[in-house]
PDB file of C-alpha atoms in Angstrom:
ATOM      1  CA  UNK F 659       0.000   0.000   0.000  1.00 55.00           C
ATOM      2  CA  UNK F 660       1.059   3.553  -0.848  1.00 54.00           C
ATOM      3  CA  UNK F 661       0.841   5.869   1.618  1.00 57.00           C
ATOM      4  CA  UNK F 662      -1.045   9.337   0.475  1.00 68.00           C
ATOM      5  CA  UNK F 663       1.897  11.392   1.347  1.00 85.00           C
ATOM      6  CA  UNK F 664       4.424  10.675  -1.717  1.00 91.00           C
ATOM      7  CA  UNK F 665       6.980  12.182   0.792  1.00 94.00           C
ATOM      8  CA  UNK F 666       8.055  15.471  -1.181  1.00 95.00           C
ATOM      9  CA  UNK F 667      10.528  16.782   0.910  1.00 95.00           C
ATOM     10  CA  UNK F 668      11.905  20.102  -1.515  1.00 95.00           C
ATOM     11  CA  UNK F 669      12.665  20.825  -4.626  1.00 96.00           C
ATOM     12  CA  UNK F 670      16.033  20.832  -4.613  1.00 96.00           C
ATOM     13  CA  UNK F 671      17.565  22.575  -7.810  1.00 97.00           C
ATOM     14  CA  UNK F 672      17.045  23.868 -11.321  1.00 98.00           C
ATOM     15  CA  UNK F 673      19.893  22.405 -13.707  1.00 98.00           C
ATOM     16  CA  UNK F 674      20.158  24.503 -16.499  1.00 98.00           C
ATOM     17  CA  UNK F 675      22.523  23.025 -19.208  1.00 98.00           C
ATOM     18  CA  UNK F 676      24.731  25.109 -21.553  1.00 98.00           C
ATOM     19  CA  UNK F 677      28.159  23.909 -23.425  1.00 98.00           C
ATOM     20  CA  UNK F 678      30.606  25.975 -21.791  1.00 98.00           C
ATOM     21  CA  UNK F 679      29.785  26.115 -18.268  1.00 98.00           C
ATOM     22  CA  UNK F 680      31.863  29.388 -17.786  1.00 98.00           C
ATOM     23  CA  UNK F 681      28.268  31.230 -19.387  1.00 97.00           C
ATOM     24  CA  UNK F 682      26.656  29.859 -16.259  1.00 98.00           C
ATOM     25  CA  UNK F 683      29.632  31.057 -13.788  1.00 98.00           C
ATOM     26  CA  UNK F 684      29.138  34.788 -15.408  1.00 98.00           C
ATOM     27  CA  UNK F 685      24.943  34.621 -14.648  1.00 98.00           C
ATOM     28  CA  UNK F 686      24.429  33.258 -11.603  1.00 98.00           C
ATOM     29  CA  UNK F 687      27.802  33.951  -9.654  1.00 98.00           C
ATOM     30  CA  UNK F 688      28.798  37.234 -10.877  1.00 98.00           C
ATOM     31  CA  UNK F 689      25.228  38.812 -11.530  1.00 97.00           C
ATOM     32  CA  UNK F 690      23.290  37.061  -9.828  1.00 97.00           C
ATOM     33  CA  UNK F 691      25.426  36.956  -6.470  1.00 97.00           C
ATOM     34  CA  UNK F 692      25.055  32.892  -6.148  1.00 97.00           C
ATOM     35  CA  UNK F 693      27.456  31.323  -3.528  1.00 97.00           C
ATOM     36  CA  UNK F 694      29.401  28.893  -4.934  1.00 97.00           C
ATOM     37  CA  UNK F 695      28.530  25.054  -2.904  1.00 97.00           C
ATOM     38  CA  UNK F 696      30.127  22.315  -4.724  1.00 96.00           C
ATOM     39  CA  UNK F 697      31.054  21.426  -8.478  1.00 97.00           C
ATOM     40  CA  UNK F 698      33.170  18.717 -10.352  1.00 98.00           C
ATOM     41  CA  UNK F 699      32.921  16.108 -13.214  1.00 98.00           C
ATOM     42  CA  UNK F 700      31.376  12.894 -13.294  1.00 96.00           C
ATOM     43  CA  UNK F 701      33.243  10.844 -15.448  1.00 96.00           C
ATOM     44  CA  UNK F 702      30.627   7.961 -15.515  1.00 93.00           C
ATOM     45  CA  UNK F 703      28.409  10.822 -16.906  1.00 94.00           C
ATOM     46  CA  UNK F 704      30.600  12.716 -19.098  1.00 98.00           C
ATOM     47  CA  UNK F 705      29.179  15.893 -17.254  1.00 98.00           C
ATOM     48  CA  UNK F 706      30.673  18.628 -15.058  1.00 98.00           C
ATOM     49  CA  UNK F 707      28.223  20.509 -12.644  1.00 98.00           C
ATOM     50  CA  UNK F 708      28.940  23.244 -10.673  1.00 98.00           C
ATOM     51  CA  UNK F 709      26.095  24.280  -7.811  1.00 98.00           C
ATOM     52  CA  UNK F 710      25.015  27.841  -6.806  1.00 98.00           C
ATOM     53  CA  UNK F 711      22.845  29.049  -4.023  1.00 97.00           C
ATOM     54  CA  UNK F 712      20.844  32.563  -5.123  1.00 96.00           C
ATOM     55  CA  UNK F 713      20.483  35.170  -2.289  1.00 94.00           C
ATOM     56  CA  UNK F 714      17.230  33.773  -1.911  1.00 93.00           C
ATOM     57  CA  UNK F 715      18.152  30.591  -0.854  1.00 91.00           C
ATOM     58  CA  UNK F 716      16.808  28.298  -4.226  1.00 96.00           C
ATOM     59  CA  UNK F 717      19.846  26.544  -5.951  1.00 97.00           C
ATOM     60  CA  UNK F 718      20.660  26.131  -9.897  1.00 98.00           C
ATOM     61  CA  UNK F 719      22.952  23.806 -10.899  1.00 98.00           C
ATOM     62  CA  UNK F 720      24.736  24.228 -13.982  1.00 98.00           C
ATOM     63  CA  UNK F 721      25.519  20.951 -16.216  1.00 98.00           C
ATOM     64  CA  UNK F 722      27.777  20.876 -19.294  1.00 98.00           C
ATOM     65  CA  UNK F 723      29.141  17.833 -21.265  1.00 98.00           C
ATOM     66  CA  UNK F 724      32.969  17.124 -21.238  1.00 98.00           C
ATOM     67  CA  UNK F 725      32.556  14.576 -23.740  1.00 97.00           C
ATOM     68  CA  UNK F 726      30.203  15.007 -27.060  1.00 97.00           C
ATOM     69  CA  UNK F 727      28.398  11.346 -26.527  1.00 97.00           C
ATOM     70  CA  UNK F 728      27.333  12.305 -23.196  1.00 97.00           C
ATOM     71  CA  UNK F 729      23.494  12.615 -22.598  1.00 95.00           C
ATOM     72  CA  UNK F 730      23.683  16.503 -21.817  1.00 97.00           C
ATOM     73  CA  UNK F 731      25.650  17.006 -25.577  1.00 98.00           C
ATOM     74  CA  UNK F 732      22.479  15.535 -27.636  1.00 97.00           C
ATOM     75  CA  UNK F 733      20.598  17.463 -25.498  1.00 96.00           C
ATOM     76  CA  UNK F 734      22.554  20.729 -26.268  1.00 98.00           C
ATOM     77  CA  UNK F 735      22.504  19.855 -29.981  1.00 97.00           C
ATOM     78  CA  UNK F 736      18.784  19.182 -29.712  1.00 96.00           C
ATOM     79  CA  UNK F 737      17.448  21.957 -27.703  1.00 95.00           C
ATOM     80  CA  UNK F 738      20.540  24.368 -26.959  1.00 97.00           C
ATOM     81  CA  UNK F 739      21.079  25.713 -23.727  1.00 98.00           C
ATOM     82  CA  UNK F 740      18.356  25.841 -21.382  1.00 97.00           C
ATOM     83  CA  UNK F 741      16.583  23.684 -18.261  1.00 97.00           C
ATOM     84  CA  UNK F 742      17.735  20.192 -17.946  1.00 97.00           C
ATOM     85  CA  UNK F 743      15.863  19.071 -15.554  1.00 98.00           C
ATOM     86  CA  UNK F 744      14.195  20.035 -11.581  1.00 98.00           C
ATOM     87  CA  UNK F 745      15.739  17.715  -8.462  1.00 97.00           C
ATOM     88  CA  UNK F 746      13.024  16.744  -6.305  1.00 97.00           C
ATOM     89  CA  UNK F 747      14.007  15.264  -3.144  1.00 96.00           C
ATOM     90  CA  UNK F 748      11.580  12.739  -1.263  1.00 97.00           C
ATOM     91  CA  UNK F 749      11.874  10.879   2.047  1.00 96.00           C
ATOM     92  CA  UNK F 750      11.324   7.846   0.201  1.00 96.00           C
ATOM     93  CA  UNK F 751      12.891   7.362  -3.259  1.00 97.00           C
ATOM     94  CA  UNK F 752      10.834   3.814  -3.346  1.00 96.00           C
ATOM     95  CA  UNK F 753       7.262   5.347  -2.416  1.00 95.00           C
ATOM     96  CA  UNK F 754       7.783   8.141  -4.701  1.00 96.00           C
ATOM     97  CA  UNK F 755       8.525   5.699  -7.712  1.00 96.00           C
ATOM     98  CA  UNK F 756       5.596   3.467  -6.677  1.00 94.00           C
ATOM     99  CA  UNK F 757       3.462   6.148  -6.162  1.00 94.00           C
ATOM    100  CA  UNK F 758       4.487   8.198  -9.896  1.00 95.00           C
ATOM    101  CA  UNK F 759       4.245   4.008 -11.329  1.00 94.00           C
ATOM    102  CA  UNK F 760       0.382   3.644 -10.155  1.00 92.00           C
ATOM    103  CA  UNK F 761      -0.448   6.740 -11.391  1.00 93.00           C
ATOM    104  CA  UNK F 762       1.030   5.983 -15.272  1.00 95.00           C
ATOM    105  CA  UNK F 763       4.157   8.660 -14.844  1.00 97.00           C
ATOM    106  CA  UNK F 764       7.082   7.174 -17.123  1.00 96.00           C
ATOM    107  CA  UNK F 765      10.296   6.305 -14.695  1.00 97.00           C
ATOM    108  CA  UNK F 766      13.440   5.487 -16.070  1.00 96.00           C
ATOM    109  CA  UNK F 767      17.265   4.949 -14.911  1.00 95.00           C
ATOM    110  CA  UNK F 768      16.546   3.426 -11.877  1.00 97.00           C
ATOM    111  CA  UNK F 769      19.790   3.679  -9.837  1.00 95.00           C
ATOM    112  CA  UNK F 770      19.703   2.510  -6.018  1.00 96.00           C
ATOM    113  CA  UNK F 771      22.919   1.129  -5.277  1.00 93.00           C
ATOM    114  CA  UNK F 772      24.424   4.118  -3.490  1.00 90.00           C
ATOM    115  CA  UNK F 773      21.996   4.693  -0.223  1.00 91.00           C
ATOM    116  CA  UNK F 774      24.055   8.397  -0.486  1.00 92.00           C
ATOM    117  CA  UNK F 775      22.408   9.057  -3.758  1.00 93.00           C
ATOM    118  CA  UNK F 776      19.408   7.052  -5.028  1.00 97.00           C
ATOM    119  CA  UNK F 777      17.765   8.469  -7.738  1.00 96.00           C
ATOM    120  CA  UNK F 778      15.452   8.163 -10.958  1.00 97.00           C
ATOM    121  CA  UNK F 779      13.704  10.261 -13.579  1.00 97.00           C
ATOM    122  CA  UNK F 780      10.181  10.731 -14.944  1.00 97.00           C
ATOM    123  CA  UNK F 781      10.294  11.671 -18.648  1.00 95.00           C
ATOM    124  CA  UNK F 782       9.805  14.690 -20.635  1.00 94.00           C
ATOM    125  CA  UNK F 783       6.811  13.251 -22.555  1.00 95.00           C
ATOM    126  CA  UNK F 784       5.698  12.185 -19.481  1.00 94.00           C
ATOM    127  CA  UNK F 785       6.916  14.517 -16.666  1.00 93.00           C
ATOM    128  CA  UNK F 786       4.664  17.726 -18.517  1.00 95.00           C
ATOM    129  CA  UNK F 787       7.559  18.429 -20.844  1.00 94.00           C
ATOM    130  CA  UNK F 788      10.011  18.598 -17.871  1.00 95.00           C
ATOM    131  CA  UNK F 789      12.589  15.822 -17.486  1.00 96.00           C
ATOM    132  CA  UNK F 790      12.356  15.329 -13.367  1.00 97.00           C
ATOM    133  CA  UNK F 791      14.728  13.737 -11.231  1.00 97.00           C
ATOM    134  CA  UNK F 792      13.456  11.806  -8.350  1.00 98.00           C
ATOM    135  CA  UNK F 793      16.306  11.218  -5.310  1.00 97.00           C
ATOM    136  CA  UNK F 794      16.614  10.552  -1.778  1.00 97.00           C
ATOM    137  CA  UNK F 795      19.997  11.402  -0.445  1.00 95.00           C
ATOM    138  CA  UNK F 796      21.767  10.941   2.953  1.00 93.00           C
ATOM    139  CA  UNK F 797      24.249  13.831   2.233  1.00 89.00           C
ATOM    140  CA  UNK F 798      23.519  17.616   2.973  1.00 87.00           C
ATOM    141  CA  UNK F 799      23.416  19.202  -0.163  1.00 85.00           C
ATOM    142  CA  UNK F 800      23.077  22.531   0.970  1.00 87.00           C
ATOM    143  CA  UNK F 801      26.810  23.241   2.543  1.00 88.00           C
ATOM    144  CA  UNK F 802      29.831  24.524   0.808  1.00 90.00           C
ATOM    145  CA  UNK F 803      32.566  21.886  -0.772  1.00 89.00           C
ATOM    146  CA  UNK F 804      35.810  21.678   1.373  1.00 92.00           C
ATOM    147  CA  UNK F 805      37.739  25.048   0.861  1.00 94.00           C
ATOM    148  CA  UNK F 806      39.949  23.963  -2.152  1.00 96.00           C
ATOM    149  CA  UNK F 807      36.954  22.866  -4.245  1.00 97.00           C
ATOM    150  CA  UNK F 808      36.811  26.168  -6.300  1.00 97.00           C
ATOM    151  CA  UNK F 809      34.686  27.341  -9.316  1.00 98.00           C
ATOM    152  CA  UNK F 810      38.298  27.993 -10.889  1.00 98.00           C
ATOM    153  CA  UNK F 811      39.384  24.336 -10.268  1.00 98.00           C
ATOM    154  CA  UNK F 812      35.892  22.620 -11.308  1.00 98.00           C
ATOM    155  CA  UNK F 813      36.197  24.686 -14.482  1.00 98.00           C
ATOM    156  CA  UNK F 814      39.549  23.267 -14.580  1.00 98.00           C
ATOM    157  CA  UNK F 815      38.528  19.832 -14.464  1.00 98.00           C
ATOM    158  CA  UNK F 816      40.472  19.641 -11.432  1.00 98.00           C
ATOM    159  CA  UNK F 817      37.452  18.191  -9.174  1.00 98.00           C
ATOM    160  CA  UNK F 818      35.744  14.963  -9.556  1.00 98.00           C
ATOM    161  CA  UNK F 819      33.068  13.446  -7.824  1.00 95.00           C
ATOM    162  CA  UNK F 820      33.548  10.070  -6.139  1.00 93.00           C
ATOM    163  CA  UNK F 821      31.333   6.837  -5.771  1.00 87.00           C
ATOM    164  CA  UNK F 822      29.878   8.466  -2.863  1.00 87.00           C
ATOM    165  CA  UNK F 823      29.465  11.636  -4.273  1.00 89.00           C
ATOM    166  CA  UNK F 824      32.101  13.106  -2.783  1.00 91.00           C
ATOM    167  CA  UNK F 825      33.628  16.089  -4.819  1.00 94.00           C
ATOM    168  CA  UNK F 826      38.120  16.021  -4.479  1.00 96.00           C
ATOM    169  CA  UNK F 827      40.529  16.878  -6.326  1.00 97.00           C
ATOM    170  CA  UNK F 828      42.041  14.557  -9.342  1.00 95.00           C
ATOM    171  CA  UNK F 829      45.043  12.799  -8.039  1.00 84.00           C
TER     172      UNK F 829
END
């Protein structure tokens, strides 16, 4: 049985991809006033992200491809730059993919091996023309990355994140 509450805790962030993530640096650091909280490349992904938190407290994540067959390059040469996709964090990754399943929502990439990150998404076509991710987390997400996790050294491609989504510096 699915409990009524789907166990929506925020939405987390707005990831907004463009090709060279510097664009996003300019915007939402430098006019914007967004404090830098963590960044670095997933290799697995072929991605770099860098996270900013707006004076207002909401977060935008900016996602660019460091490889051309990753998924955020088709997406660039389908759409150009733009929203990706909105984080929503539950309580529950399980309930909230049961409860998006019963009601005919398309999930897909179903990843929960890593109890520090599980996570899904509902479709585009599906999701109201928004691709969603769906995660539960037992990290804080809201904190700054150690002090010599930079924006200079993510846009380096000095930082990568680890299995446990841990952002360090390349060794």
């Amino acid at each position: 049985m699915i409990p009524e509450d789907i166990g929506l805790l925020r939405l987390d962030h707005v990831a907004i991809a463009v090709a060279d993530p510097r664009e996003g640096v300019a915007l939402y650091r430098d006019v914007l006033g967004g404090r830098f909280l963590f960044g670095g490349d997933s290799d697995e992904q072929g991605i770099r992200v860098l996270q900013f938190a707006l004076p207002d407290g909401s977060k935008v994540e900016i996602v660019s491809p460091t490889r051309p067959d990753a998924g955020v390059a088709r997406f660039l040469e389908r759409r150009g730059p733009g929203v990706h996709h909105l984080t929503l964090v539950f309580a529950d990754v399980e309930v909230a993919l049961a409860r998006l399943a019963e009601h005919g929502y398309e999930v897909v990439d179903v990843d929960l091996r890593r109890p520090v990150w599980r996570e899904a998404y509902v479709r585009p076509r599906s999701g109201l023309g928004v691709l969603l991710q769906v995660v539960d987390s037992t990290l804080r997400w809201d904190v700054p990355a150690a002090p010599e996790i930079t924006v200079e050294r993510v846009l380096a491609g000095d930082v990568v994140f680890t299995a446990d989504e841990e952002a360090v510096l390349r060794s």
